[in-house]
């Protein structure tokens, strides 16, 4: 009886688990077939009706797509068998895993060798995007500029590797003010924003001074639901925030955010006031500034001589008192400039802008 009972139990056990073995075997067979087809053709056909569980979406390193080209619509891949067979590639989201954390900014004058090495990683337009994952945003880095050639070189050799480790889809735009008239940062940044929109479908804009170098590469350059102030802790201010309303140095805005605040004021000729005015616009537009933790947002400022053509703005205080009255009629919607030249250089896209003569004496409060 015991022998018969044991035999009966074994048969019953095999009967119960047999369908499970068949199902597992069938899944393994499909998986192996899916890998084989994907390697040969570049896409999955086995999981045609279940694309969300296709092994290609797992993105193993040996199945990474052979990208033919990418544009604003997406990325495209050639078939293994037929080079003329091109089809869209759906890339996974980027998750940067090569960040170093604390870094030492290189403040030495950049040599041609270093510049060429940096440029070799970029598109001819000074752009870059990851080839094996989808970046969160399309980023435009806007730099207002005049007569700071050495600082610009130092900026580029420091930031390009960081942006690539952060796996950003980005372009650097250098907006240079033409002539010898008083410097106007607001007009340059507004012009850069408008011209970058003509050049591509950028969704996030970083407005960045040329003399700030990062001490951490994990301060992520991206936009959020609120405007972001990136340069929270600068060595010049002993790595503290001098005052709560500070937004200068490096900041990030979406298209919607920058349009809603009407950009920078065009009325600040010379040094001082334009960043504080922007902060007032942020607050008046019912935004709350977003800041990363100070320990990951540390910056070194490159020392430089003060530009005689960028004197302190004598009207800054008075203009700041009436920001609430002026913001809707002074900014992005009425900026006046002439684009004199646009060149796609190896390390950046260069815009030469004429901002006109100093019109400060014509400003009415």
C-alpha positions as YAML, in Angstrom:
chain: A
units: angstrom
residues:
- id: 1
  name: UNK
  ca: [0.00, 0.00, 0.00]
- id: 2
  name: UNK
  ca: [2.78, 2.40, 0.88]
- id: 3
  name: UNK
  ca: [4.52, 1.74, -2.43]
- id: 4
  name: UNK
  ca: [1.34, 2.29, -4.37]
- id: 5
  name: UNK
  ca: [0.56, 5.50, -2.42]
- id: 6
  name: UNK
  ca: [4.08, 6.86, -3.10]
- id: 7
  name: UNK
  ca: [3.79, 6.05, -6.79]
- id: 8
  name: UNK
  ca: [0.38, 7.74, -6.95]
- id: 9
  name: UNK
  ca: [1.82, 10.90, -5.30]
- id: 10
  name: UNK
  ca: [4.69, 11.08, -7.78]
- id: 11
  name: UNK
  ca: [2.37, 10.72, -10.77]
- id: 12
  name: UNK
  ca: [0.06, 13.40, -9.41]
- id: 13
  name: UNK
  ca: [3.01, 15.76, -8.82]
- id: 14
  name: UNK
  ca: [4.23, 15.31, -12.39]
- id: 15
  name: UNK
  ca: [0.71, 15.89, -13.68]
- id: 16
  name: UNK
  ca: [0.35, 19.17, -11.75]
- id: 17
  name: UNK
  ca: [3.73, 20.63, -12.72]
- id: 18
  name: UNK
  ca: [3.79, 19.46, -16.35]
- id: 19
  name: UNK
  ca: [1.78, 22.48, -17.71]
- id: 20
  name: UNK
  ca: [4.07, 24.85, -15.81]
- id: 21
  name: UNK
  ca: [7.13, 23.24, -17.40]
- id: 22
  name: UNK
  ca: [5.52, 23.54, -20.82]
- id: 23
  name: UNK
  ca: [4.74, 27.22, -20.28]
- id: 24
  name: UNK
  ca: [8.26, 27.99, -19.05]
- id: 25
  name: UNK
  ca: [9.75, 26.09, -21.96]
- id: 26
  name: UNK
  ca: [7.59, 28.01, -24.40]
- id: 27
  name: UNK
  ca: [8.65, 31.37, -22.87]
- id: 28
  name: UNK
  ca: [12.32, 30.39, -23.05]
- id: 29
  name: UNK
  ca: [11.91, 29.32, -26.68]
- id: 30
  name: UNK
  ca: [10.25, 32.64, -27.54]
- id: 31
  name: UNK
  ca: [12.97, 34.57, -25.70]
- id: 32
  name: UNK
  ca: [15.80, 32.79, -27.53]
- id: 33
  name: UNK
  ca: [14.00, 33.28, -30.85]
- id: 34
  name: UNK
  ca: [13.44, 36.96, -30.03]
- id: 35
  name: UNK
  ca: [17.16, 37.47, -29.33]
- id: 36
  name: UNK
  ca: [18.12, 35.63, -32.54]
- id: 37
  name: UNK
  ca: [15.70, 37.66, -34.70]
- id: 38
  name: UNK
  ca: [16.72, 40.93, -33.04]
- id: 39
  name: UNK
  ca: [20.43, 40.30, -33.64]
- id: 40
  name: UNK
  ca: [19.80, 39.49, -37.29]
- id: 41
  name: UNK
  ca: [17.27, 42.18, -38.20]
- id: 42
  name: UNK
  ca: [17.78, 44.82, -35.54]
- id: 43
  name: UNK
  ca: [14.19, 44.62, -34.24]
- id: 44
  name: UNK
  ca: [11.92, 42.26, -32.38]
- id: 45
  name: UNK
  ca: [9.21, 40.40, -34.30]
- id: 46
  name: UNK
  ca: [8.41, 37.59, -31.89]
- id: 47
  name: UNK
  ca: [6.81, 39.89, -29.30]
- id: 48
  name: UNK
  ca: [4.93, 41.81, -31.99]
- id: 49
  name: UNK
  ca: [1.71, 41.84, -29.96]
- id: 50
  name: UNK
  ca: [3.49, 42.36, -26.64]
- id: 51
  name: UNK
  ca: [6.00, 45.14, -27.40]
- id: 52
  name: UNK
  ca: [6.17, 46.27, -23.80]
- id: 53
  name: UNK
  ca: [7.82, 42.99, -22.74]
- id: 54
  name: UNK
  ca: [10.08, 42.63, -25.75]
- id: 55
  name: UNK
  ca: [13.64, 41.81, -24.79]
- id: 56
  name: UNK
  ca: [14.81, 44.65, -27.01]
- id: 57
  name: UNK
  ca: [13.29, 47.09, -24.54]
- id: 58
  name: UNK
  ca: [15.59, 45.66, -21.87]
- id: 59
  name: UNK
  ca: [18.46, 46.95, -24.01]
- id: 60
  name: UNK
  ca: [21.23, 44.50, -23.32]
- id: 61
  name: UNK
  ca: [24.63, 45.82, -24.36]
- id: 62
  name: UNK
  ca: [25.01, 43.26, -27.15]
- id: 63
  name: UNK
  ca: [21.62, 44.24, -28.56]
- id: 64
  name: UNK
  ca: [22.21, 48.01, -28.50]
- id: 65
  name: UNK
  ca: [20.91, 49.49, -31.74]
- id: 66
  name: UNK
  ca: [23.30, 50.42, -34.52]
- id: 67
  name: UNK
  ca: [22.17, 54.02, -34.94]
- id: 68
  name: UNK
  ca: [22.26, 55.32, -38.50]
- id: 69
  name: UNK
  ca: [21.22, 58.90, -37.72]
- id: 70
  name: UNK
  ca: [19.21, 61.04, -35.35]
- id: 71
  name: UNK
  ca: [17.19, 64.19, -35.85]
- id: 72
  name: UNK
  ca: [14.49, 66.11, -33.98]
- id: 73
  name: UNK
  ca: [11.96, 63.38, -34.84]
- id: 74
  name: UNK
  ca: [14.00, 60.56, -33.33]
- id: 75
  name: UNK
  ca: [16.73, 58.04, -34.15]
- id: 76
  name: UNK
  ca: [16.94, 55.62, -37.09]
- id: 77
  name: UNK
  ca: [18.70, 52.31, -37.54]
- id: 78
  name: UNK
  ca: [19.82, 50.14, -40.49]
- id: 79
  name: UNK
  ca: [18.76, 46.51, -40.80]
- id: 80
  name: UNK
  ca: [21.54, 43.95, -40.55]
- id: 81
  name: UNK
  ca: [20.53, 42.23, -43.80]
- id: 82
  name: UNK
  ca: [19.44, 45.21, -45.90]
- id: 83
  name: UNK
  ca: [21.21, 48.57, -45.50]
- id: 84
  name: UNK
  ca: [18.34, 50.30, -47.28]
- id: 85
  name: UNK
  ca: [15.89, 49.11, -44.64]
- id: 86
  name: UNK
  ca: [15.78, 51.98, -42.12]
- id: 87
  name: UNK
  ca: [13.32, 52.08, -39.26]
- id: 88
  name: UNK
  ca: [12.81, 54.06, -36.04]
- id: 89
  name: UNK
  ca: [14.61, 53.08, -32.86]
- id: 90
  name: UNK
  ca: [12.92, 53.54, -29.50]
- id: 91
  name: UNK
  ca: [15.69, 54.28, -27.03]
- id: 92
  name: UNK
  ca: [15.44, 53.88, -23.25]
- id: 93
  name: UNK
  ca: [15.61, 56.95, -21.04]
- id: 94
  name: UNK
  ca: [19.07, 58.13, -20.02]
- id: 95
  name: UNK
  ca: [20.23, 57.44, -16.48]
- id: 96
  name: UNK
  ca: [23.72, 58.93, -16.03]
- id: 97
  name: UNK
  ca: [25.94, 56.40, -14.30]
- id: 98
  name: UNK
  ca: [29.39, 57.83, -15.05]
- id: 99
  name: UNK
  ca: [29.33, 60.91, -12.82]
- id: 100
  name: UNK
  ca: [32.39, 61.56, -10.68]
- id: 101
  name: UNK
  ca: [30.93, 63.81, -7.99]
- id: 102
  name: UNK
  ca: [33.63, 66.19, -6.78]
- id: 103
  name: UNK
  ca: [35.94, 67.47, -9.52]
- id: 104
  name: UNK
  ca: [38.71, 70.03, -9.74]
- id: 105
  name: UNK
  ca: [37.92, 72.69, -12.35]
- id: 106
  name: UNK
  ca: [40.74, 73.29, -14.80]
- id: 107
  name: UNK
  ca: [41.40, 77.05, -14.84]
- id: 108
  name: UNK
  ca: [44.48, 76.83, -17.06]
- id: 109
  name: UNK
  ca: [44.38, 78.44, -20.48]
- id: 110
  name: UNK
  ca: [43.14, 75.79, -22.88]
- id: 111
  name: UNK
  ca: [45.63, 74.70, -25.55]
- id: 112
  name: UNK
  ca: [44.67, 73.99, -29.15]
- id: 113
  name: UNK
  ca: [45.31, 70.29, -28.52]
- id: 114
  name: UNK
  ca: [42.82, 70.21, -25.66]
- id: 115
  name: UNK
  ca: [40.28, 72.23, -27.65]
- id: 116
  name: UNK
  ca: [40.61, 69.91, -30.65]
- id: 117
  name: UNK
  ca: [40.24, 66.86, -28.44]
- id: 118
  name: UNK
  ca: [37.07, 68.34, -26.92]
- id: 119
  name: UNK
  ca: [35.69, 69.25, -30.36]
- id: 120
  name: UNK
  ca: [36.29, 65.73, -31.68]
- id: 121
  name: UNK
  ca: [33.48, 64.47, -29.43]
- id: 122
  name: UNK
  ca: [30.93, 66.96, -30.81]
- id: 123
  name: UNK
  ca: [28.83, 67.55, -33.89]
- id: 124
  name: UNK
  ca: [30.08, 70.33, -36.19]
- id: 125
  name: UNK
  ca: [27.51, 72.65, -34.60]
- id: 126
  name: UNK
  ca: [28.96, 72.30, -31.11]
- id: 127
  name: UNK
  ca: [26.14, 69.91, -30.18]
- id: 128
  name: UNK
  ca: [26.09, 66.46, -28.61]
- id: 129
  name: UNK
  ca: [23.51, 63.83, -27.69]
- id: 130
  name: UNK
  ca: [23.81, 60.28, -26.37]
- id: 131
  name: UNK
  ca: [23.47, 57.59, -29.03]
- id: 132
  name: UNK
  ca: [22.14, 54.75, -26.90]
- id: 133
  name: UNK
  ca: [19.52, 56.46, -24.72]
- id: 134
  name: UNK
  ca: [16.91, 59.21, -24.87]
- id: 135
  name: UNK
  ca: [17.81, 62.42, -23.02]
- id: 136
  name: UNK
  ca: [15.16, 64.00, -20.82]
- id: 137
  name: UNK
  ca: [15.22, 67.36, -22.63]
- id: 138
  name: UNK
  ca: [16.74, 69.22, -25.55]
- id: 139
  name: UNK
  ca: [18.99, 71.75, -23.89]
- id: 140
  name: UNK
  ca: [20.26, 75.15, -25.10]
- id: 141
  name: UNK
  ca: [23.10, 76.68, -23.06]
- id: 142
  name: UNK
  ca: [23.10, 80.46, -23.67]
- id: 143
  name: UNK
  ca: [26.26, 82.43, -22.80]
- id: 144
  name: UNK
  ca: [26.34, 86.27, -23.01]
- id: 145
  name: UNK
  ca: [29.79, 87.26, -24.18]
- id: 146
  name: UNK
  ca: [32.26, 89.97, -25.13]
- id: 147
  name: UNK
  ca: [36.08, 90.08, -25.00]
- id: 148
  name: UNK
  ca: [36.51, 87.01, -22.78]
- id: 149
  name: UNK
  ca: [38.07, 84.60, -25.28]
- id: 150
  name: UNK
  ca: [40.34, 82.79, -22.80]
- id: 151
  name: UNK
  ca: [37.51, 82.37, -20.30]
- id: 152
  name: UNK
  ca: [35.29, 80.93, -23.02]
- id: 153
  name: UNK
  ca: [37.91, 78.32, -23.92]
- id: 154
  name: UNK
  ca: [38.26, 77.34, -20.27]
- id: 155
  name: UNK
  ca: [34.47, 77.13, -19.95]
- id: 156
  name: UNK
  ca: [34.14, 74.86, -22.97]
- id: 157
  name: UNK
  ca: [36.84, 72.34, -22.03]
- id: 158
  name: UNK
  ca: [35.37, 72.07, -18.52]
- id: 159
  name: UNK
  ca: [31.67, 71.84, -19.37]
- id: 160
  name: UNK
  ca: [31.51, 69.70, -22.51]
- id: 161
  name: UNK
  ca: [32.78, 66.55, -20.72]
- id: 162
  name: UNK
  ca: [30.37, 67.19, -17.82]
- id: 163
  name: UNK
  ca: [27.37, 67.64, -20.11]
- id: 164
  name: UNK
  ca: [28.27, 64.38, -21.82]
- id: 165
  name: UNK
  ca: [28.65, 62.48, -18.54]
- id: 166
  name: UNK
  ca: [25.21, 63.83, -17.61]
- id: 167
  name: UNK
  ca: [24.00, 62.41, -20.97]
- id: 168
  name: UNK
  ca: [22.41, 65.65, -22.11]
- id: 169
  name: UNK
  ca: [21.11, 66.47, -25.58]
- id: 170
  name: UNK
  ca: [22.56, 69.96, -25.80]
- id: 171
  name: UNK
  ca: [23.97, 72.83, -27.85]
- id: 172
  name: UNK
  ca: [26.12, 75.70, -26.57]
- id: 173
  name: UNK
  ca: [25.18, 79.13, -27.96]
- id: 174
  name: UNK
  ca: [27.66, 81.97, -27.47]
- id: 175
  name: UNK
  ca: [25.89, 85.32, -27.96]
- id: 176
  name: UNK
  ca: [28.51, 88.01, -28.53]
- id: 177
  name: UNK
  ca: [27.75, 91.72, -28.33]
- id: 178
  name: UNK
  ca: [29.15, 93.64, -31.28]
- id: 179
  name: UNK
  ca: [30.86, 97.03, -31.03]
- id: 180
  name: UNK
  ca: [31.93, 99.13, -28.07]
- id: 181
  name: UNK
  ca: [28.59, 100.26, -26.67]
- id: 182
  name: UNK
  ca: [27.70, 99.58, -23.02]
- id: 183
  name: UNK
  ca: [27.15, 95.89, -22.32]
- id: 184
  name: UNK
  ca: [23.53, 94.69, -22.12]
- id: 185
  name: UNK
  ca: [23.25, 91.15, -20.78]
- id: 186
  name: UNK
  ca: [19.46, 91.09, -20.90]
- id: 187
  name: UNK
  ca: [19.23, 91.86, -24.62]
- id: 188
  name: UNK
  ca: [21.88, 89.24, -25.40]
- id: 189
  name: UNK
  ca: [20.07, 86.51, -23.46]
- id: 190
  name: UNK
  ca: [16.69, 87.40, -24.95]
- id: 191
  name: UNK
  ca: [18.26, 87.35, -28.42]
- id: 192
  name: UNK
  ca: [19.91, 84.01, -27.69]
- id: 193
  name: UNK
  ca: [16.61, 82.51, -26.54]
- id: 194
  name: UNK
  ca: [14.77, 83.65, -29.69]
- id: 195
  name: UNK
  ca: [17.51, 82.61, -32.11]
- id: 196
  name: UNK
  ca: [17.96, 79.21, -30.46]
- id: 197
  name: UNK
  ca: [14.24, 78.55, -30.88]
- id: 198
  name: UNK
  ca: [14.67, 79.17, -34.60]
- id: 199
  name: UNK
  ca: [17.57, 76.71, -34.70]
- id: 200
  name: UNK
  ca: [15.85, 73.77, -33.02]
- id: 201
  name: UNK
  ca: [13.11, 72.51, -30.76]
- id: 202
  name: UNK
  ca: [14.85, 73.25, -27.49]
- id: 203
  name: UNK
  ca: [12.78, 72.63, -24.39]
- id: 204
  name: UNK
  ca: [15.14, 73.80, -21.64]
- id: 205
  name: UNK
  ca: [17.34, 76.90, -21.57]
- id: 206
  name: UNK
  ca: [20.38, 77.39, -19.34]
- id: 207
  name: UNK
  ca: [21.47, 81.03, -19.02]
- id: 208
  name: UNK
  ca: [25.11, 80.88, -17.93]
- id: 209
  name: UNK
  ca: [27.91, 83.32, -17.11]
- id: 210
  name: UNK
  ca: [31.19, 82.43, -18.80]
- id: 211
  name: UNK
  ca: [33.32, 82.79, -15.66]
- id: 212
  name: UNK
  ca: [31.69, 80.06, -13.52]
- id: 213
  name: UNK
  ca: [33.28, 76.60, -13.34]
- id: 214
  name: UNK
  ca: [31.69, 73.64, -11.52]
- id: 215
  name: UNK
  ca: [33.30, 71.80, -8.63]
- id: 216
  name: UNK
  ca: [30.75, 68.96, -8.83]
- id: 217
  name: UNK
  ca: [29.48, 67.16, -11.93]
- id: 218
  name: UNK
  ca: [26.34, 65.79, -10.24]
- id: 219
  name: UNK
  ca: [24.60, 69.17, -10.23]
- id: 220
  name: UNK
  ca: [22.25, 68.13, -13.02]
- id: 221
  name: UNK
  ca: [21.64, 70.66, -15.79]
- id: 222
  name: UNK
  ca: [17.94, 70.32, -16.47]
- id: 223
  name: UNK
  ca: [14.66, 72.18, -16.06]
- id: 224
  name: UNK
  ca: [11.89, 71.45, -13.60]
- id: 225
  name: UNK
  ca: [8.33, 72.51, -12.79]
- id: 226
  name: UNK
  ca: [9.79, 75.75, -11.35]
- id: 227
  name: UNK
  ca: [12.65, 77.92, -12.65]
- id: 228
  name: UNK
  ca: [15.98, 76.68, -11.26]
- id: 229
  name: UNK
  ca: [18.97, 78.55, -9.86]
- id: 230
  name: UNK
  ca: [21.99, 76.28, -10.39]
- id: 231
  name: UNK
  ca: [24.97, 78.26, -9.04]
- id: 232
  name: UNK
  ca: [23.99, 78.15, -5.37]
- id: 233
  name: UNK
  ca: [27.45, 78.03, -3.73]
- id: 234
  name: UNK
  ca: [30.21, 80.12, -5.33]
- id: 235
  name: UNK
  ca: [33.70, 80.47, -3.87]
- id: 236
  name: UNK
  ca: [33.56, 84.27, -4.21]
- id: 237
  name: UNK
  ca: [30.73, 84.27, -1.63]
- id: 238
  name: UNK
  ca: [32.36, 81.62, 0.60]
- id: 239
  name: UNK
  ca: [30.02, 78.98, -0.85]
- id: 240
  name: UNK
  ca: [26.95, 80.58, 0.69]
- id: 241
  name: UNK
  ca: [23.92, 82.27, -0.86]
- id: 242
  name: UNK
  ca: [24.44, 86.01, -0.28]
- id: 243
  name: UNK
  ca: [20.70, 86.71, -0.37]
- id: 244
  name: UNK
  ca: [17.57, 84.69, -1.01]
- id: 245
  name: UNK
  ca: [16.61, 86.51, -4.22]
- id: 246
  name: UNK
  ca: [19.87, 85.70, -6.01]
- id: 247
  name: UNK
  ca: [19.37, 84.01, -9.38]
- id: 248
  name: UNK
  ca: [22.45, 85.16, -11.30]
- id: 249
  name: UNK
  ca: [25.34, 83.00, -12.52]
- id: 250
  name: UNK
  ca: [23.52, 79.99, -13.95]
- id: 251
  name: UNK
  ca: [19.76, 79.44, -14.16]
- id: 252
  name: UNK
  ca: [17.39, 77.11, -16.01]
- id: 253
  name: UNK
  ca: [14.00, 77.91, -17.58]
- id: 254
  name: UNK
  ca: [11.60, 75.99, -19.76]
- id: 255
  name: UNK
  ca: [10.20, 77.78, -22.82]
- id: 256
  name: UNK
  ca: [6.90, 78.31, -21.00]
- id: 257
  name: UNK
  ca: [8.57, 79.71, -17.87]
- id: 258
  name: UNK
  ca: [10.86, 82.14, -19.71]
- id: 259
  name: UNK
  ca: [7.99, 83.33, -21.88]
- id: 260
  name: UNK
  ca: [5.69, 83.82, -18.90]
- id: 261
  name: UNK
  ca: [8.20, 86.05, -17.05]
- id: 262
  name: UNK
  ca: [8.79, 87.89, -20.37]
- id: 263
  name: UNK
  ca: [12.50, 87.07, -20.27]
- id: 264
  name: UNK
  ca: [15.11, 89.52, -19.05]
- id: 265
  name: UNK
  ca: [14.52, 93.25, -18.98]
- id: 266
  name: UNK
  ca: [16.19, 95.09, -21.88]
- id: 267
  name: UNK
  ca: [16.68, 98.26, -19.81]
- id: 268
  name: UNK
  ca: [19.77, 97.35, -17.76]
- id: 269
  name: UNK
  ca: [22.77, 98.90, -19.52]
- id: 270
  name: UNK
  ca: [25.99, 98.14, -17.69]
- id: 271
  name: UNK
  ca: [26.67, 95.97, -14.65]
- id: 272
  name: UNK
  ca: [24.11, 95.09, -12.00]
- id: 273
  name: UNK
  ca: [20.38, 94.74, -11.49]
- id: 274
  name: UNK
  ca: [19.29, 92.57, -14.43]
- id: 275
  name: UNK
  ca: [19.44, 89.27, -12.49]
- id: 276
  name: UNK
  ca: [17.56, 90.71, -9.49]
- id: 277
  name: UNK
  ca: [14.96, 92.05, -11.93]
- id: 278
  name: UNK
  ca: [14.56, 88.54, -13.37]
- id: 279
  name: UNK
  ca: [14.02, 87.16, -9.86]
- id: 280
  name: UNK
  ca: [11.27, 89.70, -9.28]
- id: 281
  name: UNK
  ca: [9.64, 88.58, -12.53]
- id: 282
  name: UNK
  ca: [9.81, 84.97, -11.35]
- id: 283
  name: UNK
  ca: [8.05, 85.86, -8.09]
- id: 284
  name: UNK
  ca: [5.47, 88.10, -9.80]
- id: 285
  name: UNK
  ca: [4.65, 85.19, -12.15]
- id: 286
  name: UNK
  ca: [3.79, 82.97, -9.14]
- id: 287
  name: UNK
  ca: [6.84, 80.77, -9.52]
- id: 288
  name: UNK
  ca: [9.03, 79.57, -6.67]
- id: 289
  name: UNK
  ca: [12.71, 79.26, -7.45]
- id: 290
  name: UNK
  ca: [14.11, 75.72, -7.27]
- id: 291
  name: UNK
  ca: [17.67, 75.18, -6.02]
- id: 292
  name: UNK
  ca: [19.83, 72.05, -5.73]
- id: 293
  name: UNK
  ca: [21.59, 71.26, -2.47]
- id: 294
  name: UNK
  ca: [24.56, 73.57, -1.87]
- id: 295
  name: UNK
  ca: [27.02, 70.67, -1.52]
- id: 296
  name: UNK
  ca: [26.35, 69.59, -5.12]
- id: 297
  name: UNK
  ca: [26.09, 73.12, -6.55]
- id: 298
  name: UNK
  ca: [29.57, 74.47, -5.80]
- id: 299
  name: UNK
  ca: [31.32, 76.71, -8.33]
- id: 300
  name: UNK
  ca: [34.63, 78.48, -8.80]
- id: 301
  name: UNK
  ca: [34.61, 81.95, -10.33]
- id: 302
  name: UNK
  ca: [37.44, 82.86, -12.72]
- id: 303
  name: UNK
  ca: [39.03, 86.14, -11.63]
- id: 304
  name: UNK
  ca: [39.15, 88.88, -14.23]
- id: 305
  name: UNK
  ca: [39.62, 92.61, -14.64]
- id: 306
  name: UNK
  ca: [36.48, 94.71, -14.70]
- id: 307
  name: UNK
  ca: [35.38, 95.74, -18.20]
- id: 308
  name: UNK
  ca: [35.37, 99.52, -18.57]
- id: 309
  name: UNK
  ca: [32.55, 99.18, -21.11]
- id: 310
  name: UNK
  ca: [30.42, 97.47, -18.50]
- id: 311
  name: UNK
  ca: [30.17, 100.18, -15.79]
- id: 312
  name: UNK
  ca: [27.87, 99.95, -12.81]
- id: 313
  name: UNK
  ca: [24.31, 100.75, -13.79]
- id: 314
  name: UNK
  ca: [23.29, 104.01, -12.02]
- id: 315
  name: UNK
  ca: [19.58, 103.34, -12.62]
- id: 316
  name: UNK
  ca: [19.48, 99.76, -11.33]
- id: 317
  name: UNK
  ca: [17.86, 100.56, -7.98]
- id: 318
  name: UNK
  ca: [15.15, 102.74, -9.52]
- id: 319
  name: UNK
  ca: [14.39, 100.17, -12.22]
- id: 320
  name: UNK
  ca: [14.05, 97.41, -9.64]
- id: 321
  name: UNK
  ca: [11.45, 99.45, -7.77]
- id: 322
  name: UNK
  ca: [9.12, 99.43, -10.79]
- id: 323
  name: UNK
  ca: [9.69, 95.90, -12.15]
- id: 324
  name: UNK
  ca: [6.03, 95.07, -11.49]
- id: 325
  name: UNK
  ca: [4.98, 97.94, -13.75]
- id: 326
  name: UNK
  ca: [7.46, 97.26, -16.54]
- id: 327
  name: UNK
  ca: [7.76, 93.48, -16.83]
- id: 328
  name: UNK
  ca: [4.91, 92.97, -19.32]
- id: 329
  name: UNK
  ca: [6.16, 95.67, -21.71]
- id: 330
  name: UNK
  ca: [9.93, 95.38, -21.24]
- id: 331
  name: UNK
  ca: [11.53, 92.07, -22.09]
- id: 332
  name: UNK
  ca: [11.23, 89.22, -24.53]
- id: 333
  name: UNK
  ca: [8.22, 90.72, -26.29]
- id: 334
  name: UNK
  ca: [9.92, 94.00, -27.27]
- id: 335
  name: UNK
  ca: [13.64, 93.21, -27.46]
- id: 336
  name: UNK
  ca: [15.47, 95.09, -30.22]
- id: 337
  name: UNK
  ca: [18.62, 93.65, -31.80]
- id: 338
  name: UNK
  ca: [20.16, 92.78, -35.14]
- id: 339
  name: UNK
  ca: [21.69, 89.39, -35.83]
- id: 340
  name: UNK
  ca: [24.88, 90.24, -37.74]
- id: 341
  name: UNK
  ca: [26.31, 86.75, -38.06]
- id: 342
  name: UNK
  ca: [25.67, 83.13, -37.12]
- id: 343
  name: UNK
  ca: [28.37, 80.46, -37.38]
- id: 344
  name: UNK
  ca: [28.28, 76.82, -36.37]
- id: 345
  name: UNK
  ca: [31.72, 76.35, -34.88]
- id: 346
  name: UNK
  ca: [33.19, 73.10, -33.63]
- id: 347
  name: UNK
  ca: [32.69, 73.85, -29.93]
- id: 348
  name: UNK
  ca: [29.61, 76.08, -30.03]
- id: 349
  name: UNK
  ca: [27.17, 78.00, -32.20]
- id: 350
  name: UNK
  ca: [28.26, 81.66, -32.40]
- id: 351
  name: UNK
  ca: [25.84, 84.56, -32.69]
- id: 352
  name: UNK
  ca: [27.08, 88.11, -33.28]
- id: 353
  name: UNK
  ca: [24.44, 90.59, -32.13]
- id: 354
  name: UNK
  ca: [24.09, 94.35, -32.42]
- id: 355
  name: UNK
  ca: [22.15, 95.65, -29.39]
- id: 356
  name: UNK
  ca: [22.14, 99.26, -30.60]
- id: 357
  name: UNK
  ca: [23.24, 102.35, -28.71]
- id: 358
  name: UNK
  ca: [22.86, 102.79, -24.97]
- id: 359
  name: UNK
  ca: [19.23, 103.84, -24.56]
- id: 360
  name: UNK
  ca: [19.29, 104.23, -20.77]
- id: 361
  name: UNK
  ca: [18.64, 107.98, -20.93]
- id: 362
  name: UNK
  ca: [15.42, 107.31, -22.86]
- id: 363
  name: UNK
  ca: [13.95, 105.00, -20.21]
- id: 364
  name: UNK
  ca: [10.86, 106.27, -18.44]
- id: 365
  name: UNK
  ca: [10.03, 104.87, -15.02]
...
